[in-house]
Amino acid sequence: MPMERILSEVISLAEQAGNMMLDDSGITVENKATKENYVTSMDVKIEGFLRENLTSLIPGSFFLGEEGDPVSEGEKEYMWIVDPIDGTANFARGIRMSVVSIGLAHFGELVLGVVRHPHLGETYSAVKGNGAFLNGEPIHVSDRTKEHCMVSLAWSTYNKKLAPMCFEVSQRLYGVCEDLRRIGTAAYELCQVAKGSEDMLFEIRLAPWDYAGAAVILREAGGVISSVDGDVSLTHSCTVMAANTAGNHEFLSSVVKDVLENFRVTE
Ligand code: LIP
C-alpha cells in the first residue's frame, strides 16, 4: 500500500481515537511508577483500538505503545510507535490539552507521523519527504531568532531528582529567549514548533511514543530534533531538543549539554 494511502487510513484512525477521548465520562485513573504518572481506562481502550487497527493496516508490523508490553530489540521492517493519550495527566484532571500520537518507522527510520487534538479539531500529519500539514494545509516552522523564541519545556515530572538540572536549563533559556511554556504534551508542543507558533522544545527523558509521530511532522515542516547523543531513540527514553532552525538547535544543544555536564547527569 502506498505511504500516502497509509497516511489517509492513519489519519482516520487517529480521529476515531480522538473521538473516543471526547467521551471522558466514567473513566478510571490509576498511578504507575510514581504519583505523578497516570494511566486511565481511556489510555488502555484507545491503545487497544490502535494496536488492533494499525497492525492490521500493515500486516506483520510491530507495535510499541505506552501502555502495552515493550517491543523486543532488533530490526523491524515496520514499527508503530504510539501514545494513545499524550498528556494523560491533563486528561485525568479534565484539562482539555491532550492528543493521540502515532509514529511509523521503517527499518528504524521515522517515515510517518499523525498527531490528533480532538478538543481543538486539529490533525497534524506528515510523510517523510512530502511536507507537513495541519488539517490538510501546509505548515512550516518560524524563522525567529533565539531572542524571540518561545520555548516549551518540562521539569522531569516522573523523576524529580532531575528537576534541578531542568530548572537550570529553564533559567538559562529564560535569560535569552522571549518566554517559556509548559503545556504537558510533548507531541502537541512539537507540533506547535512545526506550525511556527512556538520555536523550541527541551525535555529530559522523554519516551519514544511522546515524540515519534511529531518528530516526522517537525522535520517535514523544516525543524530540527535530536537527542544529546544524535538522533532520537525509537526504543528508549532520551533527552529531546527541538528547534525551528539549525542555529537555534545548536544554541539549545550547547545550553543543555553544558548543564548536563555541570550536573553530571548522564542519559
Ligand atoms: C507526557 C509528555 C510530556 C511530559 C509529561 C508526560 P504522557 O506524556 O508528553 O511532555 O512533560 O510528563 O510524560 O505520559 O502524558 O503520555
Short mmCIF file of C-alpha atoms and ligand atoms in Angstrom, two decimals:
data_model
loop_
_atom_site.label_atom_id
_atom_site.label_comp_id
_atom_site.label_asym_id
_atom_site.label_seq_id
_atom_site.Cartn_x
_atom_site.Cartn_y
_atom_site.Cartn_z
CA MET A 1 0.00 0.00 0.00
CA PRO A 2 1.44 3.46 -0.93
CA MET A 3 2.50 5.57 2.07
CA GLU A 4 0.03 8.32 1.15
CA ARG A 5 -2.82 5.77 1.34
CA ILE A 6 -1.48 4.52 4.69
CA LEU A 7 -1.39 8.13 5.90
CA SER A 8 -5.03 8.62 4.97
CA GLU A 9 -6.01 5.48 6.92
CA VAL A 10 -3.89 6.53 9.94
CA ILE A 11 -5.50 9.98 9.99
CA SER A 12 -8.92 8.33 10.06
CA LEU A 13 -7.90 6.01 12.91
CA ALA A 14 -6.36 8.93 14.88
CA GLU A 15 -9.57 10.93 14.50
CA GLN A 16 -11.67 7.94 15.62
CA ALA A 17 -9.36 7.53 18.64
CA GLY A 18 -9.68 11.24 19.36
CA ASN A 19 -13.46 10.96 19.31
CA MET A 20 -13.19 8.20 21.94
CA MET A 21 -11.20 10.64 24.10
CA LEU A 22 -14.03 13.20 23.95
CA ASP A 23 -16.30 10.84 25.94
CA ASP A 24 -14.37 11.10 29.21
CA SER A 25 -17.30 10.15 31.44
CA GLY A 26 -16.75 7.20 33.79
CA ILE A 27 -13.04 6.81 33.20
CA THR A 28 -10.92 5.20 35.92
CA VAL A 29 -7.50 6.61 36.83
CA GLU A 30 -4.56 4.67 38.29
CA ASN A 31 -0.97 5.62 39.11
CA LYS A 32 2.00 3.91 37.52
CA ALA A 33 5.54 4.07 38.97
CA THR A 34 5.10 7.48 40.66
CA LYS A 35 2.21 9.60 41.97
CA GLU A 36 2.70 11.92 39.02
CA ASN A 37 2.49 9.16 36.37
CA TYR A 38 -1.11 8.25 35.46
CA VAL A 39 -2.82 5.69 33.25
CA THR A 40 -6.56 5.92 32.63
CA SER A 41 -9.01 3.36 31.33
CA MET A 42 -9.25 5.54 28.21
CA ASP A 43 -5.47 5.21 27.57
CA VAL A 44 -5.87 1.43 27.63
CA LYS A 45 -9.03 1.47 25.47
CA ILE A 46 -7.52 3.73 22.79
CA GLU A 47 -4.22 1.82 22.74
CA GLY A 48 -6.11 -1.45 22.20
CA PHE A 49 -8.09 0.11 19.33
CA LEU A 50 -4.95 1.48 17.66
CA ARG A 51 -2.88 -1.69 18.23
CA GLU A 52 -5.55 -3.82 16.50
CA ASN A 53 -6.17 -1.47 13.59
CA LEU A 54 -2.63 -0.25 12.88
CA THR A 55 -1.10 -3.75 12.88
CA SER A 56 -3.92 -4.80 10.52
CA LEU A 57 -3.17 -1.88 8.22
CA ILE A 58 0.39 -3.19 7.70
CA PRO A 59 0.34 -6.95 8.32
CA GLY A 60 3.42 -8.11 10.26
CA SER A 61 4.15 -4.64 11.62
CA PHE A 62 5.28 -4.27 15.24
CA PHE A 63 3.55 -2.05 17.81
CA LEU A 64 5.29 -0.11 20.60
CA GLY A 65 2.75 1.66 22.83
CA GLU A 66 2.99 3.46 26.15
CA GLU A 67 0.59 1.12 27.93
CA GLY A 68 1.48 -2.26 26.45
CA ASP A 69 4.41 -4.68 26.61
CA PRO A 70 7.64 -3.17 25.31
CA VAL A 71 8.74 -4.33 21.92
CA SER A 72 11.72 -6.66 21.74
CA GLU A 73 15.01 -5.30 20.41
CA GLY A 74 16.15 -5.93 16.87
CA GLU A 75 15.43 -4.62 13.40
CA LYS A 76 11.81 -4.42 12.35
CA GLU A 77 10.60 -3.55 8.89
CA TYR A 78 7.62 -1.52 10.12
CA MET A 79 7.06 -0.44 13.73
CA TRP A 80 4.23 1.70 15.08
CA ILE A 81 5.22 3.95 18.00
CA VAL A 82 2.05 5.13 19.72
CA ASP A 83 0.94 7.22 22.66
CA PRO A 84 -2.83 6.75 22.96
CA ILE A 85 -3.17 9.85 25.13
CA ASP A 86 -0.17 12.17 25.26
CA GLY A 87 -0.94 14.50 28.12
CA THR A 88 -2.54 11.87 30.34
CA ALA A 89 -2.22 13.98 33.48
CA ASN A 90 -4.13 16.78 31.71
CA PHE A 91 -6.78 14.31 30.53
CA ALA A 92 -7.16 12.72 34.01
CA ARG A 93 -7.75 16.17 35.55
CA GLY A 94 -10.14 17.45 32.87
CA ILE A 95 -7.59 19.86 31.35
CA ARG A 96 -8.50 19.66 27.66
CA MET A 97 -4.94 19.59 26.33
CA SER A 98 -4.17 16.01 25.26
CA VAL A 99 -3.52 14.35 21.90
CA VAL A 100 -3.33 10.97 20.15
CA SER A 101 0.20 10.46 18.84
CA ILE A 102 1.10 7.91 16.13
CA GLY A 103 4.53 7.42 14.52
CA LEU A 104 5.66 4.81 11.99
CA ALA A 105 9.27 3.68 11.50
CA HIS A 106 10.60 1.69 8.52
CA PHE A 107 13.78 -0.27 9.30
CA GLY A 108 14.48 2.14 12.16
CA GLU A 109 13.78 5.38 10.25
CA LEU A 110 10.76 7.52 11.12
CA VAL A 111 8.65 7.89 7.96
CA LEU A 112 5.11 8.88 9.03
CA GLY A 113 3.53 10.89 11.84
CA VAL A 114 -0.01 11.85 12.87
CA VAL A 115 -0.99 13.86 15.96
CA ARG A 116 -4.69 14.47 16.66
CA HIS A 117 -6.05 17.05 19.13
CA PRO A 118 -9.76 16.14 19.40
CA HIS A 119 -10.84 19.12 21.51
CA LEU A 120 -9.34 21.63 19.05
CA GLY A 121 -10.23 19.60 15.95
CA GLU A 122 -6.61 19.66 14.81
CA THR A 123 -4.89 16.86 12.86
CA TYR A 124 -1.15 17.26 12.24
CA SER A 125 0.31 14.87 9.66
CA ALA A 126 3.41 14.15 7.61
CA VAL A 127 5.07 11.50 5.46
CA LYS A 128 8.86 11.76 5.09
CA GLY A 129 9.68 13.80 2.01
CA ASN A 130 6.11 15.05 1.43
CA GLY A 131 5.79 18.05 3.75
CA ALA A 132 3.84 18.70 6.98
CA PHE A 133 0.17 19.61 7.30
CA LEU A 134 -2.45 20.84 9.77
CA ASN A 135 -5.94 19.74 8.68
CA GLY A 136 -4.56 19.34 5.15
CA GLU A 137 -2.98 22.81 4.96
CA PRO A 138 0.85 23.09 4.72
CA ILE A 139 2.69 24.21 7.86
CA HIS A 140 6.24 25.46 8.36
CA VAL A 141 8.46 26.43 11.28
CA SER A 142 9.11 30.08 12.15
CA ASP A 143 12.33 31.95 11.37
CA ARG A 144 12.50 33.63 14.79
CA THR A 145 15.97 34.21 16.25
CA LYS A 146 16.64 32.88 19.73
CA GLU A 147 15.86 36.22 21.39
CA HIS A 148 12.30 35.98 20.06
CA CYS A 149 11.79 32.26 20.67
CA MET A 150 9.04 30.74 22.80
CA VAL A 151 10.34 27.52 24.37
CA SER A 152 8.27 24.55 25.57
CA LEU A 153 9.87 22.53 28.33
CA ALA A 154 9.26 20.37 31.42
CA TRP A 155 10.98 19.59 34.70
CA SER A 156 11.24 15.76 34.74
CA THR A 157 7.85 15.11 36.33
CA TYR A 158 8.39 11.34 36.52
CA ASN A 159 11.88 11.62 38.07
CA LYS A 160 12.08 14.79 40.16
CA LYS A 161 15.72 14.16 41.12
CA LEU A 162 16.49 15.52 37.65
CA ALA A 163 14.36 18.65 38.20
CA PRO A 164 17.22 20.94 39.40
CA MET A 165 19.02 20.39 36.09
CA CYS A 166 15.81 21.20 34.19
CA PHE A 167 15.30 24.38 36.23
CA GLU A 168 18.87 25.44 35.38
CA VAL A 169 18.21 24.93 31.67
CA SER A 170 14.93 26.87 32.06
CA GLN A 171 16.69 29.78 33.77
CA ARG A 172 19.43 29.99 31.15
CA LEU A 173 16.92 29.90 28.27
CA TYR A 174 14.62 32.41 30.02
CA GLY A 175 17.51 34.87 30.17
CA VAL A 176 17.97 34.79 26.39
CA CYS A 177 14.65 33.78 24.80
CA GLU A 178 11.27 35.54 24.82
CA ASP A 179 9.26 33.19 27.08
CA LEU A 180 8.67 29.62 28.28
CA ARG A 181 5.66 27.33 28.12
CA ARG A 182 4.77 24.10 29.96
CA ILE A 183 1.75 22.53 28.21
CA GLY A 184 2.17 18.89 29.32
CA THR A 185 2.06 17.07 25.96
CA ALA A 186 5.33 16.93 24.07
CA ALA A 187 3.66 15.67 20.88
CA TYR A 188 1.38 18.72 20.75
CA GLU A 189 4.18 21.11 21.71
CA LEU A 190 6.42 19.76 18.94
CA CYS A 191 3.53 20.36 16.52
CA GLN A 192 3.37 23.97 17.76
CA VAL A 193 7.02 24.35 16.74
CA ALA A 194 6.19 22.74 13.37
CA LYS A 195 3.42 25.26 12.69
CA GLY A 196 5.53 28.24 13.74
CA SER A 197 3.61 29.11 16.92
CA GLU A 198 6.43 28.02 19.22
CA ASP A 199 10.11 27.77 18.38
CA MET A 200 11.99 25.32 20.63
CA LEU A 201 11.38 22.37 22.95
CA PHE A 202 13.54 20.77 25.61
CA GLU A 203 12.66 17.77 27.74
CA ILE A 204 14.80 15.23 29.59
CA ARG A 205 13.99 11.51 29.49
CA LEU A 206 11.06 11.66 27.04
CA ALA A 207 9.69 8.32 25.83
CA PRO A 208 9.68 7.46 22.09
CA TRP A 209 5.85 7.47 21.94
CA ASP A 210 5.84 11.08 23.20
CA TYR A 211 7.78 12.36 20.16
CA ALA A 212 7.95 9.77 17.33
CA GLY A 213 4.99 11.00 15.29
CA ALA A 214 5.62 14.69 15.96
CA ALA A 215 9.32 14.33 15.01
CA VAL A 216 8.31 13.47 11.41
CA ILE A 217 5.88 16.42 11.35
CA LEU A 218 8.51 18.82 12.74
CA ARG A 219 11.24 17.69 10.32
CA GLU A 220 8.89 17.93 7.33
CA ALA A 221 7.97 21.45 8.50
CA GLY A 222 11.67 22.41 8.33
CA GLY A 223 12.59 21.98 12.01
CA VAL A 224 15.40 20.11 13.74
CA ILE A 225 15.04 17.48 16.51
CA SER A 226 17.67 15.32 18.20
CA SER A 227 18.80 13.76 21.44
CA VAL A 228 22.06 14.80 23.10
CA ASP A 229 23.77 11.78 21.52
CA GLY A 230 22.44 12.21 17.98
CA ASP A 231 19.12 11.05 16.52
CA VAL A 232 16.17 10.47 18.85
CA SER A 233 15.77 6.88 20.00
CA LEU A 234 12.86 4.73 18.77
CA THR A 235 13.03 2.25 21.64
CA HIS A 236 14.35 4.08 24.72
CA SER A 237 13.68 7.38 26.50
CA CYS A 238 16.07 10.20 25.64
CA THR A 239 16.62 13.89 26.20
CA VAL A 240 14.92 15.72 23.35
CA MET A 241 15.96 19.07 21.91
CA ALA A 242 13.95 20.57 19.06
CA ALA A 243 14.11 23.93 17.29
CA ASN A 244 12.79 25.89 14.33
CA THR A 245 16.28 26.43 12.85
CA ALA A 246 19.67 24.69 12.88
CA GLY A 247 21.19 27.75 14.57
CA ASN A 248 18.67 27.72 17.41
CA HIS A 249 19.05 23.94 17.76
CA GLU A 250 22.82 24.45 18.13
CA PHE A 251 22.23 27.14 20.78
CA LEU A 252 19.76 24.91 22.68
CA SER A 253 22.12 21.93 22.47
CA SER A 254 25.03 23.95 23.84
CA VAL A 255 22.98 25.07 26.86
CA VAL A 256 21.61 21.58 27.58
CA LYS A 257 24.95 19.77 27.18
CA ASP A 258 26.72 22.30 29.42
CA VAL A 259 24.10 21.91 32.16
CA LEU A 260 24.07 18.10 31.85
CA GLU A 261 27.87 18.12 32.29
CA ASN A 262 27.74 20.52 35.25
CA PHE A 263 25.08 18.40 36.97
CA ARG A 264 26.87 15.19 35.93
CA VAL A 265 23.60 13.84 34.52
CA THR A 266 24.03 11.01 32.02
CA GLU A 267 21.41 9.90 29.53
C1 LIP B 1 3.73 13.38 28.82
C2 LIP B 1 4.66 14.12 27.88
C3 LIP B 1 5.00 15.49 28.45
C4 LIP B 1 5.73 15.29 29.76
C5 LIP B 1 4.79 14.61 30.72
C6 LIP B 1 4.35 13.25 30.18
P1 LIP B 1 2.22 11.22 28.82
O1 LIP B 1 3.44 12.13 28.27
O2 LIP B 1 4.06 14.28 26.62
O3 LIP B 1 5.78 16.24 27.58
O4 LIP B 1 6.16 16.52 30.26
O5 LIP B 1 5.44 14.45 31.96
O6 LIP B 1 5.47 12.41 30.09
O7 LIP B 1 2.78 10.48 30.00
O8 LIP B 1 1.10 12.10 29.19
O9 LIP B 1 1.89 10.28 27.69
#
